Tab-separated table of C-alpha atoms and ligand atoms in Angstrom:
chain	number	residue	atom	x	y	z
X	56	MET	CA	121.211	42.380	78.649
X	57	GLN	CA	118.203	40.104	77.872
X	58	GLU	CA	120.563	37.080	78.202
X	59	TRP	CA	121.776	38.490	81.615
X	60	ALA	CA	118.151	38.711	82.610
X	61	MET	CA	117.257	35.308	81.718
X	62	GLU	CA	120.091	33.687	83.324
X	63	TYR	CA	119.743	35.975	86.536
X	64	PRO	CA	116.019	36.857	87.104
X	65	LEU	CA	116.629	39.506	89.930
X	66	ILE	CA	118.612	41.634	87.246
X	67	GLU	CA	115.652	42.867	85.971
X	68	SER	CA	114.284	44.476	89.356
X	69	MET	CA	117.978	45.536	90.226
X	70	ARG	CA	117.853	47.583	86.962
X	71	ASP	CA	114.573	49.066	88.113
X	72	LEU	CA	116.449	49.896	91.259
X	73	LYS	CA	113.738	47.891	93.344
X	74	PRO	CA	114.856	46.595	96.560
X	75	VAL	CA	115.826	42.810	96.267
X	76	THR	CA	116.714	39.740	98.435
X	77	TRP	CA	119.249	37.218	97.129
X	78	ILE	CA	119.844	33.992	98.683
X	79	ASN	CA	123.348	32.622	97.865
X	80	PRO	CA	123.229	29.298	96.061
X	81	PHE	CA	127.016	28.835	96.353
X	82	ALA	CA	127.182	28.911	100.077
X	83	LYS	CA	125.269	25.734	100.216
X	84	LYS	CA	126.167	23.753	97.056
X	85	GLU	CA	128.241	20.592	97.598
X	86	GLU	CA	130.627	21.227	94.666
X	87	THR	CA	131.570	24.833	95.998
X	88	ASP	CA	135.442	24.878	96.584
X	89	ARG	CA	135.666	25.524	100.387
X	90	SER	CA	139.244	26.479	100.230
X	91	PHE	CA	140.489	30.053	101.273
X	92	PRO	CA	143.587	32.135	100.567
X	93	LEU	CA	143.445	32.853	104.224
X	94	THR	CA	143.224	30.832	107.423
X	95	LYS	CA	142.333	31.359	111.098
X	96	MET	CA	146.061	31.493	112.015
X	97	ASP	CA	146.335	34.481	109.774
X	98	ILE	CA	143.330	36.146	111.754
X	99	ILE	CA	145.377	35.488	114.939
X	100	GLU	CA	148.652	36.646	113.593
X	101	ALA	CA	146.697	39.915	112.666
X	102	GLU	CA	145.556	40.212	116.184
X	103	LYS	CA	149.245	39.852	117.304
X	104	LEU	CA	150.123	42.960	115.288
X	105	TRP	CA	147.411	44.672	116.900
X	106	GLN	CA	148.497	43.765	120.239
X	107	ARG	CA	152.296	44.804	119.571
X	108	PHE	CA	151.013	48.293	118.430
X	109	ALA	CA	148.616	48.873	121.177
X	110	PRO	CA	150.922	50.517	123.563
X	111	TYR	CA	151.654	53.070	120.743
X	112	LEU	CA	148.018	53.561	119.832
X	113	ALA	CA	147.029	54.205	123.590
X	114	LYS	CA	149.911	57.176	123.555
X	115	ALA	CA	149.097	58.372	120.424
X	116	PHE	CA	145.482	58.189	120.385
X	117	PRO	CA	144.480	58.813	123.867
X	118	GLU	CA	140.722	57.949	123.046
X	119	THR	CA	142.011	54.411	122.679
X	120	LYS	CA	143.565	54.408	126.304
X	121	PRO	CA	140.347	52.938	128.137
X	122	LEU	CA	140.826	49.838	126.091
X	123	ASN	CA	144.936	49.881	126.243
X	124	GLY	CA	145.347	50.905	122.740
X	125	ILE	CA	142.952	48.254	121.460
X	126	ILE	CA	140.652	49.704	118.817
X	127	GLU	CA	137.272	48.020	119.450
X	128	SER	CA	133.599	49.080	119.717
X	129	PRO	CA	130.726	48.148	122.069
X	130	LEU	CA	128.038	45.443	121.386
X	131	ARG	CA	124.670	47.194	122.530
X	132	GLU	CA	121.277	45.570	122.736
X	133	ILE	CA	118.721	47.702	120.932
X	134	SER	CA	115.518	46.284	122.176
X	135	HIS	CA	113.506	49.635	121.868
X	136	PHE	CA	114.510	49.905	117.985
X	137	LYS	CA	113.182	46.109	117.677
X	138	GLU	CA	109.811	47.090	119.028
X	139	ALA	CA	109.685	50.131	116.779
X	140	LEU	CA	110.440	48.125	113.784
X	141	GLU	CA	108.040	45.425	114.505
X	142	LYS	CA	105.211	48.045	115.330
X	143	HIS	CA	106.096	50.041	111.993
X	144	HIS	CA	106.092	46.978	109.982
X	145	HIS	CA	103.362	45.049	111.730
X	146	GLU	CA	105.573	41.799	112.343
X	147	THR	CA	106.838	40.058	115.057
X	148	LEU	CA	110.513	39.415	114.713
X	149	PRO	CA	112.159	36.329	116.540
X	150	GLY	CA	115.518	36.538	118.312
X	151	THR	CA	117.160	39.498	120.188
X	152	PHE	CA	118.654	42.540	118.346
X	153	TYR	CA	121.931	43.975	119.093
X	154	LEU	CA	124.003	46.532	117.162
X	155	LYS	CA	127.877	46.463	116.739
X	156	CYS	CA	128.789	49.975	117.285
X	157	ASP	CA	131.754	50.417	115.001
X	158	HIS	CA	130.330	54.020	114.484
X	159	GLU	CA	132.014	54.549	117.813
X	160	LEU	CA	135.443	53.124	116.723
X	161	PRO	CA	138.337	55.440	117.675
X	162	ILE	CA	140.434	57.372	114.763
X	163	SER	CA	137.928	57.260	112.116
X	164	GLY	CA	134.475	56.566	113.528
X	165	SER	CA	133.648	53.986	111.232
X	166	VAL	CA	134.476	50.343	110.631
X	167	LYS	CA	137.607	51.644	108.342
X	168	ALA	CA	139.470	52.131	111.692
X	169	ARG	CA	139.831	48.218	111.635
X	170	GLY	CA	141.049	47.606	108.111
X	171	GLY	CA	142.723	50.905	107.095
X	172	VAL	CA	144.631	51.266	110.388
X	173	PHE	CA	145.734	47.765	110.280
X	174	GLU	CA	147.281	47.680	106.929
X	175	VAL	CA	149.006	51.148	107.586
X	176	LEU	CA	150.566	49.851	110.697
X	177	LYS	CA	151.445	46.555	108.961
X	178	HIS	CA	153.457	48.632	106.296
X	179	ALA	CA	155.188	50.831	109.121
X	180	GLU	CA	156.159	47.799	110.940
X	181	LYS	CA	157.715	46.081	108.072
X	182	LEU	CA	159.626	48.970	106.890
X	183	ALA	CA	160.858	49.737	110.590
X	184	LEU	CA	161.793	45.970	110.937
X	185	GLU	CA	163.550	46.076	107.530
X	186	ASN	CA	165.581	49.085	108.569
X	187	GLY	CA	166.579	47.575	111.802
X	188	MET	CA	164.632	50.251	113.761
X	189	ILE	CA	162.847	47.793	116.048
X	190	THR	CA	162.407	44.030	116.777
X	191	LYS	CA	159.009	42.466	117.331
X	192	GLU	CA	159.652	42.125	121.062
X	193	ASP	CA	160.492	46.063	121.598
X	194	ASN	CA	157.787	48.173	123.012
X	195	TYR	CA	156.234	49.948	120.019
X	196	GLU	CA	155.613	53.321	121.840
X	197	LYS	CA	159.040	53.772	120.118
X	198	PHE	CA	157.058	54.726	116.998
X	199	MET	CA	156.150	58.032	118.694
X	200	GLU	CA	160.030	58.942	118.819
X	201	PRO	CA	160.971	61.848	116.291
X	202	GLN	CA	163.279	59.799	114.517
X	203	PHE	CA	160.650	57.276	113.446
X	204	LYS	CA	158.523	60.260	112.088
X	205	GLN	CA	161.520	61.485	110.090
X	206	PHE	CA	162.100	58.122	108.725
X	207	PHE	CA	158.415	57.490	107.589
X	208	LYS	CA	158.342	61.061	106.111
X	209	GLN	CA	160.232	59.844	103.038
X	210	TYR	CA	157.416	57.169	102.309
X	211	THR	CA	154.184	58.109	100.898
X	212	ILE	CA	150.863	56.174	101.530
X	213	GLY	CA	148.288	56.542	98.834
X	214	VAL	CA	144.710	55.605	99.014
X	215	GLY	CA	141.378	56.059	96.874
X	216	SER	CA	138.311	56.253	99.055
X	217	THR	CA	134.813	57.610	98.638
X	218	GLY	CA	135.593	59.170	102.318
X	219	ASN	CA	135.878	57.037	105.378
X	220	LEU	CA	138.744	54.960	104.215
X	221	ALA	CA	140.626	58.115	103.659
X	222	LEU	CA	139.812	59.608	107.081
X	223	SER	CA	141.286	56.114	108.433
X	224	ILE	CA	144.370	55.897	106.425
X	225	GLY	CA	145.021	59.589	106.477
X	226	THR	CA	144.755	59.912	110.221
X	227	ILE	CA	146.939	56.956	111.250
X	228	SER	CA	149.698	57.637	108.268
X	229	ALA	CA	149.834	61.437	109.206
X	230	GLU	CA	150.142	60.506	112.734
X	231	LEU	CA	152.922	57.932	112.094
X	232	GLY	CA	154.816	60.725	109.991
X	233	PHE	CA	153.981	59.305	106.493
X	234	THR	CA	153.591	61.713	103.499
X	235	VAL	CA	150.039	60.907	102.811
X	236	ASP	CA	148.035	61.300	99.148
X	237	VAL	CA	144.028	60.640	99.188
X	238	HIS	CA	142.228	60.360	95.780
X	239	MET	CA	138.707	61.227	96.130
X	240	SER	CA	136.054	61.921	93.726
X	241	SER	CA	134.916	65.570	93.813
X	242	ASP	CA	131.591	64.909	95.172
X	243	ALA	CA	132.912	63.212	98.218
X	244	LYS	CA	131.794	64.988	101.672
X	245	GLN	CA	133.248	68.406	101.957
X	246	TRP	CA	133.868	67.936	105.800
X	247	LYS	CA	135.888	64.706	105.204
X	248	LYS	CA	138.134	66.432	102.615
X	249	ASP	CA	138.403	69.659	105.133
X	250	LEU	CA	139.330	67.443	108.012
X	251	LEU	CA	141.892	65.594	106.119
X	252	ARG	CA	143.624	68.783	104.857
X	253	LYS	CA	143.829	70.002	108.422
X	254	LYS	CA	145.965	66.885	109.352
X	255	GLY	CA	148.344	67.840	106.477
X	256	VAL	CA	146.874	64.915	104.117
X	257	ARG	CA	147.033	65.869	100.522
X	258	VAL	CA	143.615	65.519	99.025
X	259	HIS	CA	143.283	65.062	95.490
X	260	GLU	CA	140.021	65.418	93.709
X	261	TYR	CA	138.754	63.911	90.583
X	262	ASP	CA	135.522	64.181	88.541
X	263	GLY	CA	133.238	61.370	88.012
X	264	ASP	CA	132.888	58.322	89.871
X	265	PHE	CA	134.950	56.761	92.655
X	266	SER	CA	136.551	54.315	90.285
X	267	VAL	CA	138.190	57.239	88.467
X	268	ALA	CA	139.908	58.530	91.772
X	269	ILE	CA	140.964	54.811	92.797
X	270	THR	CA	142.372	54.216	89.491
X	271	GLN	CA	144.231	57.648	88.993
X	272	GLY	CA	145.318	57.263	92.733
X	273	ARG	CA	146.877	53.804	92.146
X	274	GLU	CA	148.840	54.965	89.036
X	275	LYS	CA	150.305	57.983	90.797
X	276	THR	CA	151.344	56.198	94.019
X	277	GLU	CA	152.868	53.301	91.972
X	278	GLU	CA	155.277	55.956	89.989
X	279	ASP	CA	157.029	56.727	93.260
X	280	PRO	CA	159.335	53.991	94.381
X	281	ASN	CA	158.705	54.913	97.876
X	282	GLY	CA	155.101	54.860	97.502
X	283	TYR	CA	152.660	52.375	98.820
X	284	PHE	CA	148.953	52.033	97.611
X	285	VAL	CA	146.389	50.798	99.889
X	286	ASP	CA	144.299	49.309	97.332
X	287	ASP	CA	140.483	48.935	98.438
X	288	GLU	CA	139.723	46.886	95.252
X	289	ASP	CA	142.086	43.979	96.128
X	290	SER	CA	143.662	44.228	99.607
X	291	LYS	CA	144.578	41.462	101.689
X	292	ALA	CA	145.807	43.166	104.442
X	293	LEU	CA	142.561	45.503	104.703
X	294	PHE	CA	140.938	42.115	104.623
X	295	LEU	CA	142.522	40.749	107.509
X	296	GLY	CA	142.492	43.911	109.581
X	297	TYR	CA	138.617	43.665	109.367
X	298	SER	CA	138.580	39.818	109.981
X	299	VAL	CA	139.893	40.322	113.631
X	300	ALA	CA	136.353	41.809	114.818
X	301	ALA	CA	135.298	38.113	114.791
X	302	LEU	CA	137.573	37.403	117.650
X	303	ARG	CA	136.609	40.580	119.498
X	304	LEU	CA	132.943	40.014	118.873
X	305	LYS	CA	133.389	36.076	120.069
X	306	ALA	CA	134.619	37.605	123.304
X	307	GLN	CA	131.960	40.140	123.918
X	308	LEU	CA	129.160	37.513	122.942
X	309	ASP	CA	130.729	35.525	125.672
X	310	VAL	CA	130.646	38.100	128.296
X	311	LYS	CA	127.119	38.568	127.828
X	312	GLN	CA	126.676	34.958	127.956
X	313	ILE	CA	125.092	34.705	124.519
X	314	THR	CA	125.250	31.421	123.168
X	315	VAL	CA	126.018	30.690	119.502
X	316	ASP	CA	125.428	27.335	118.247
X	317	GLU	CA	123.178	25.123	116.043
X	318	LYS	CA	120.281	25.964	118.038
X	319	HIS	CA	121.054	29.531	118.913
X	320	PRO	CA	122.052	30.835	115.536
X	321	LEU	CA	123.729	34.274	114.901
X	322	VAL	CA	122.531	36.501	111.920
X	323	VAL	CA	124.920	39.407	111.409
X	324	TYR	CA	123.949	42.129	108.839
X	325	LEU	CA	126.750	43.928	107.088
X	326	PRO	CA	126.461	47.155	104.975
X	327	CYS	CA	128.792	46.589	101.987
X	328	GLY	CA	130.624	48.948	99.646
X	329	VAL	CA	133.703	47.434	97.880
X	330	GLY	CA	133.199	44.260	100.054
X	331	GLY	CA	136.242	44.349	102.181
X	332	SER	CA	134.901	45.104	105.541
X	333	PRO	CA	131.862	42.908	105.252
X	334	GLY	CA	133.959	40.139	103.603
X	335	GLY	CA	136.768	40.213	106.203
X	336	ILE	CA	134.201	40.257	109.149
X	337	ALA	CA	132.260	37.354	107.559
X	338	PHE	CA	135.087	35.303	107.091
X	339	GLY	CA	136.408	35.743	110.408
X	340	LEU	CA	133.050	34.917	112.081
X	341	LYS	CA	132.624	31.781	109.843
X	342	GLN	CA	136.137	30.900	111.150
X	343	VAL	CA	135.150	31.302	114.616
X	344	PHE	CA	131.118	30.298	114.548
X	345	GLY	CA	131.040	27.793	111.517
X	346	ASP	CA	127.493	27.021	110.304
X	347	ALA	CA	126.092	28.777	113.435
X	348	VAL	CA	126.588	32.072	112.013
X	349	HIS	CA	124.666	33.520	108.935
X	350	CYS	CA	126.249	36.619	107.359
X	351	ILE	CA	123.837	38.850	105.204
X	352	PHE	CA	125.325	41.588	102.918
X	353	VAL	CA	123.408	44.924	102.291
X	354	GLU	CA	123.896	47.228	99.674
X	355	PRO	CA	121.852	50.460	98.188
X	356	THR	CA	119.576	49.711	95.160
X	357	HIS	CA	121.874	52.255	93.216
X	358	SER	CA	125.078	50.524	94.292
X	359	PRO	CA	124.571	46.599	94.311
X	360	SER	CA	127.961	45.928	93.185
X	361	VAL	CA	128.908	42.991	95.280
X	362	LEU	CA	125.790	41.338	95.040
X	363	LEU	CA	126.081	41.378	90.902
X	364	GLY	CA	129.716	40.259	91.233
X	365	MET	CA	128.756	37.161	93.773
X	366	MET	CA	125.517	36.158	91.803
X	367	THR	CA	127.126	36.273	88.165
X	368	GLU	CA	130.357	34.785	89.766
X	369	ARG	CA	131.898	37.398	87.610
X	370	HIS	CA	133.245	39.490	90.709
X	371	GLU	CA	135.310	42.660	89.778
X	372	LYS	CA	134.939	41.924	85.902
X	373	LEU	CA	131.724	43.669	86.216
X	374	CYS	CA	130.446	47.060	87.472
X	375	VAL	CA	126.850	48.296	88.134
X	376	GLN	CA	127.041	50.791	85.419
X	377	ASP	CA	127.583	48.063	83.019
X	378	PHE	CA	124.080	47.293	83.828
X	379	GLY	CA	122.919	50.705	83.639
X	380	ILE	CA	122.620	51.191	87.559
X	381	ASP	CA	123.977	54.627	88.219
X	382	ASN	CA	125.974	54.049	91.640
X	383	LYS	CA	124.482	57.362	93.064
X	384	THR	CA	123.316	57.031	96.697
X	385	GLU	CA	123.353	59.259	99.821
X	386	ALA	CA	125.104	56.260	101.662
X	387	ASP	CA	128.639	57.406	100.583
X	388	GLY	CA	130.357	54.412	102.421
X	389	LEU	CA	128.580	52.234	100.232
X	390	ALA	CA	128.634	54.040	96.696
X	391	VAL	CA	131.252	51.662	94.926
X	392	GLY	CA	130.095	50.518	91.597
X	393	ARG	CA	132.840	47.623	91.346
X	394	PRO	CA	133.572	45.215	94.079
X	395	SER	CA	136.973	44.180	95.358
X	396	ARG	CA	138.466	41.136	93.595
X	397	PHE	CA	140.075	39.626	96.592
X	398	ALA	CA	137.043	39.881	99.075
X	399	THR	CA	134.351	39.194	96.736
X	400	GLU	CA	135.856	35.719	95.597
X	401	ILE	CA	136.103	34.779	99.383
X	402	SER	CA	132.544	36.194	100.312
X	403	GLN	CA	130.799	34.265	97.392
X	404	LYS	CA	131.571	31.111	99.098
X	405	LEU	CA	130.454	31.948	102.686
X	406	VAL	CA	127.610	34.659	102.935
X	407	GLY	CA	124.029	33.538	103.486
X	408	GLY	CA	122.524	36.263	100.948
X	409	ALA	CA	122.276	39.835	100.234
X	410	TYR	CA	119.583	42.547	100.039
X	411	THR	CA	119.270	45.876	98.815
X	412	ILE	CA	117.648	48.858	100.150
X	413	GLU	CA	116.503	52.253	99.212
X	414	ASP	CA	118.080	55.555	100.456
X	415	ASP	CA	114.910	56.803	101.799
X	416	GLU	CA	114.662	53.641	103.878
X	417	LEU	CA	118.172	54.351	105.393
X	418	TYR	CA	116.860	57.699	106.638
X	419	LYS	CA	113.867	56.215	108.336
X	420	LEU	CA	115.994	53.610	110.153
X	421	LEU	CA	118.663	56.193	111.269
X	422	THR	CA	115.720	58.071	112.939
X	423	MET	CA	114.313	55.240	114.551
X	424	LEU	CA	117.353	54.350	116.021
X	425	ALA	CA	118.071	57.820	117.358
X	426	ASP	CA	114.617	58.074	118.587
X	427	ARG	CA	114.499	54.685	120.386
X	428	GLU	CA	118.028	54.258	121.272
X	429	GLY	CA	119.562	57.681	121.435
X	430	ILE	CA	122.200	56.384	118.913
X	431	TYR	CA	123.053	58.316	115.959
X	432	VAL	CA	124.936	56.643	112.790
X	433	GLU	CA	125.405	57.545	109.215
X	434	PRO	CA	123.043	56.599	106.507
X	435	SER	CA	125.310	53.863	105.369
X	436	ALA	CA	125.427	52.531	108.691
X	437	ALA	CA	121.654	52.050	109.018
X	438	ALA	CA	121.446	49.662	106.170
X	439	GLY	CA	121.602	46.463	108.374
X	440	LEU	CA	118.883	47.631	110.829
X	441	ILE	CA	116.006	46.282	108.623
X	442	GLY	CA	117.805	42.938	108.122
X	443	PRO	CA	115.785	40.733	110.689
X	444	LEU	CA	112.553	41.737	108.728
X	445	LYS	CA	114.122	41.007	105.390
X	446	LEU	CA	115.308	37.652	106.583
X	447	MET	CA	111.802	36.801	107.715
X	448	GLN	CA	110.225	37.873	104.538
X	449	SER	CA	112.670	35.761	102.202
X	450	GLY	CA	112.839	32.105	101.812
X	451	TYR	CA	116.135	31.961	103.690
X	452	VAL	CA	114.776	30.673	107.352
X	453	LYS	CA	112.906	27.954	105.611
X	454	GLU	CA	115.947	26.954	103.346
X	455	TYR	CA	118.298	26.749	106.402
X	456	GLY	CA	115.531	25.285	108.612
X	457	LEU	CA	115.715	27.949	111.275
X	458	GLU	CA	112.117	28.357	111.870
X	459	SER	CA	112.031	26.959	115.388
X	460	GLN	CA	115.670	28.246	116.432
X	461	LEU	CA	115.335	31.808	115.629
X	462	ILE	CA	113.531	32.579	118.663
X	463	ASN	CA	116.532	31.637	120.370
X	464	GLY	CA	118.760	33.386	118.139
X	465	THR	CA	120.761	36.804	118.082
X	466	HIS	CA	120.591	39.508	115.200
X	467	ILE	CA	123.481	41.932	115.000
X	468	ALA	CA	123.350	44.952	112.604
X	469	TRP	CA	126.801	46.075	112.094
X	470	SER	CA	126.800	49.917	112.553
X	471	THR	CA	129.535	50.981	110.300
X	472	GLY	CA	130.033	54.685	110.625
X	473	GLY	CA	128.788	58.037	112.117
X	474	ALA	CA	131.036	59.324	115.091
X	475	LEU	CA	132.817	62.049	113.083
X	476	VAL	CA	129.754	63.201	111.181
X	477	PRO	CA	129.331	67.008	112.051
X	478	GLU	CA	126.511	67.762	114.125
X	479	GLU	CA	124.856	69.805	111.645
X	480	GLU	CA	124.818	67.295	108.841
X	481	MET	CA	123.471	64.721	111.372
X	482	LYS	CA	120.708	66.762	112.190
X	483	VAL	CA	119.797	67.055	108.306
X	484	PHE	CA	119.981	63.248	107.865
X	485	TYR	CA	117.759	62.968	110.964
X	486	GLU	CA	115.203	65.614	110.030
X	487	LYS	CA	114.904	63.721	106.602
X	488	GLY	CA	114.110	60.428	108.245
X	489	LYS	CA	111.661	62.038	110.525
X	490	SER	CA	109.583	63.632	107.565
X	491	LEU	CA	109.947	60.303	105.587
X	492	LEU	CA	108.260	58.470	108.743
X	493	ARG	CA	105.484	60.855	109.047
X	494	ARG	CA	104.290	60.407	105.419
T	86	PLP	C1	133.547	51.767	103.809
T	86	PLP	C2	132.126	51.462	104.593
T	86	PLP	C3	131.281	50.508	104.623
T	86	PLP	C4	131.688	49.128	103.650
T	86	PLP	O1	132.982	48.666	103.531
T	86	PLP	P1	133.444	47.992	102.335
T	86	PLP	O2	134.876	47.714	102.629
T	86	PLP	O3	133.647	49.220	101.149
T	86	PLP	O4	132.578	47.003	101.849
T	86	PLP	C5	130.238	50.376	105.252
T	86	PLP	N1	129.826	51.452	105.975
T	86	PLP	C6	130.641	52.402	105.930
T	86	PLP	C7	130.228	53.543	107.007
T	86	PLP	C8	131.864	52.300	105.168
T	86	PLP	O5	132.478	53.632	105.486
């Protein structure tokens, strides 16, 4: 441990559970390999799959009808929150604040409606194509027909999840007709398990960490010849599903006439669990905006797995417990001790940096957002809201020469979940933040 701490000075503070900010040296190094296992073309292909399924989604999930079956969330300016944050911390923060409201996404009320739904649709399409049930030119409303549900019933989808991925995968899979097994740690939120069981999903619970649930789930699913495991620790399809967000965000920024270029930087703050959703979104944003976009990851002080993986270049080979960090946080969407192999390798080459945040801070931000903007999110989703402050307090601005540009810049905190949280639970979150703010 001493050697680790010598080589990576941040590790000591991380082991003490203190909030840290890391500027990614690999993103700037000349010798960093800039090749990726995916291209912009893959993102465009992924968007086409979403388009093919849009008629189906509009029918199967009426809440997607206003956007014609496209699963997308609004981008909202949060100037009142910005004022509150500045006042609370006695700082002036250059640039405009926006919230990317993935907590409002249909189907799962979280960012997982991007990756999770995409991977299941992709699998369903593959099976239907292989069995001659559709062609890519057909109207995919066909997936509503009883013979499709009958057909998918013989196939099993398995997933390991701390909660939100299960909600997303479980909901879309059950709707298509698949048999679904969800593997969760026993301390996962009860309301999430109840909701899944109500949809006919088989929920399996495991004592211990999420990593136990995912390992067991993977083994059990792979024993079944008709089984397919959505592997949060190593999934290219999840990653691609998330990446499409970048194309959609570009269109939303265009509509709002928000310029993104060298003189108008865009900084995006992404809450990070296993690293798939922030990695996929960051990869997409880099393809669309290049050097004009800066992607910053955020993790709880108790679960800084992706930060450790990137900083040490050891990726999924290390987990936070190896460093005596317990992976216990109220931010259940981010409570992951070991990062994704696929995503972390890519993220290391392109994210600007990462910071960690304490649970108490999440509650305060959640309550400030509710008070000032009337927007309610879950604790995980509040993590990016303090990003602009962390950015200004770090050496990042200077290192990237953004001192004069940020005044024309845009900050986007990615709000990753919340719409399905029962009102009673949300009230508890809010009150907790309220009392912390009063102190
Ligand atoms: C899953 C999740 C994240 C992070 O996504 P990963 O792919 O695990 O990194 C962030 N916020 C919420 C609410 C989530 O459910």
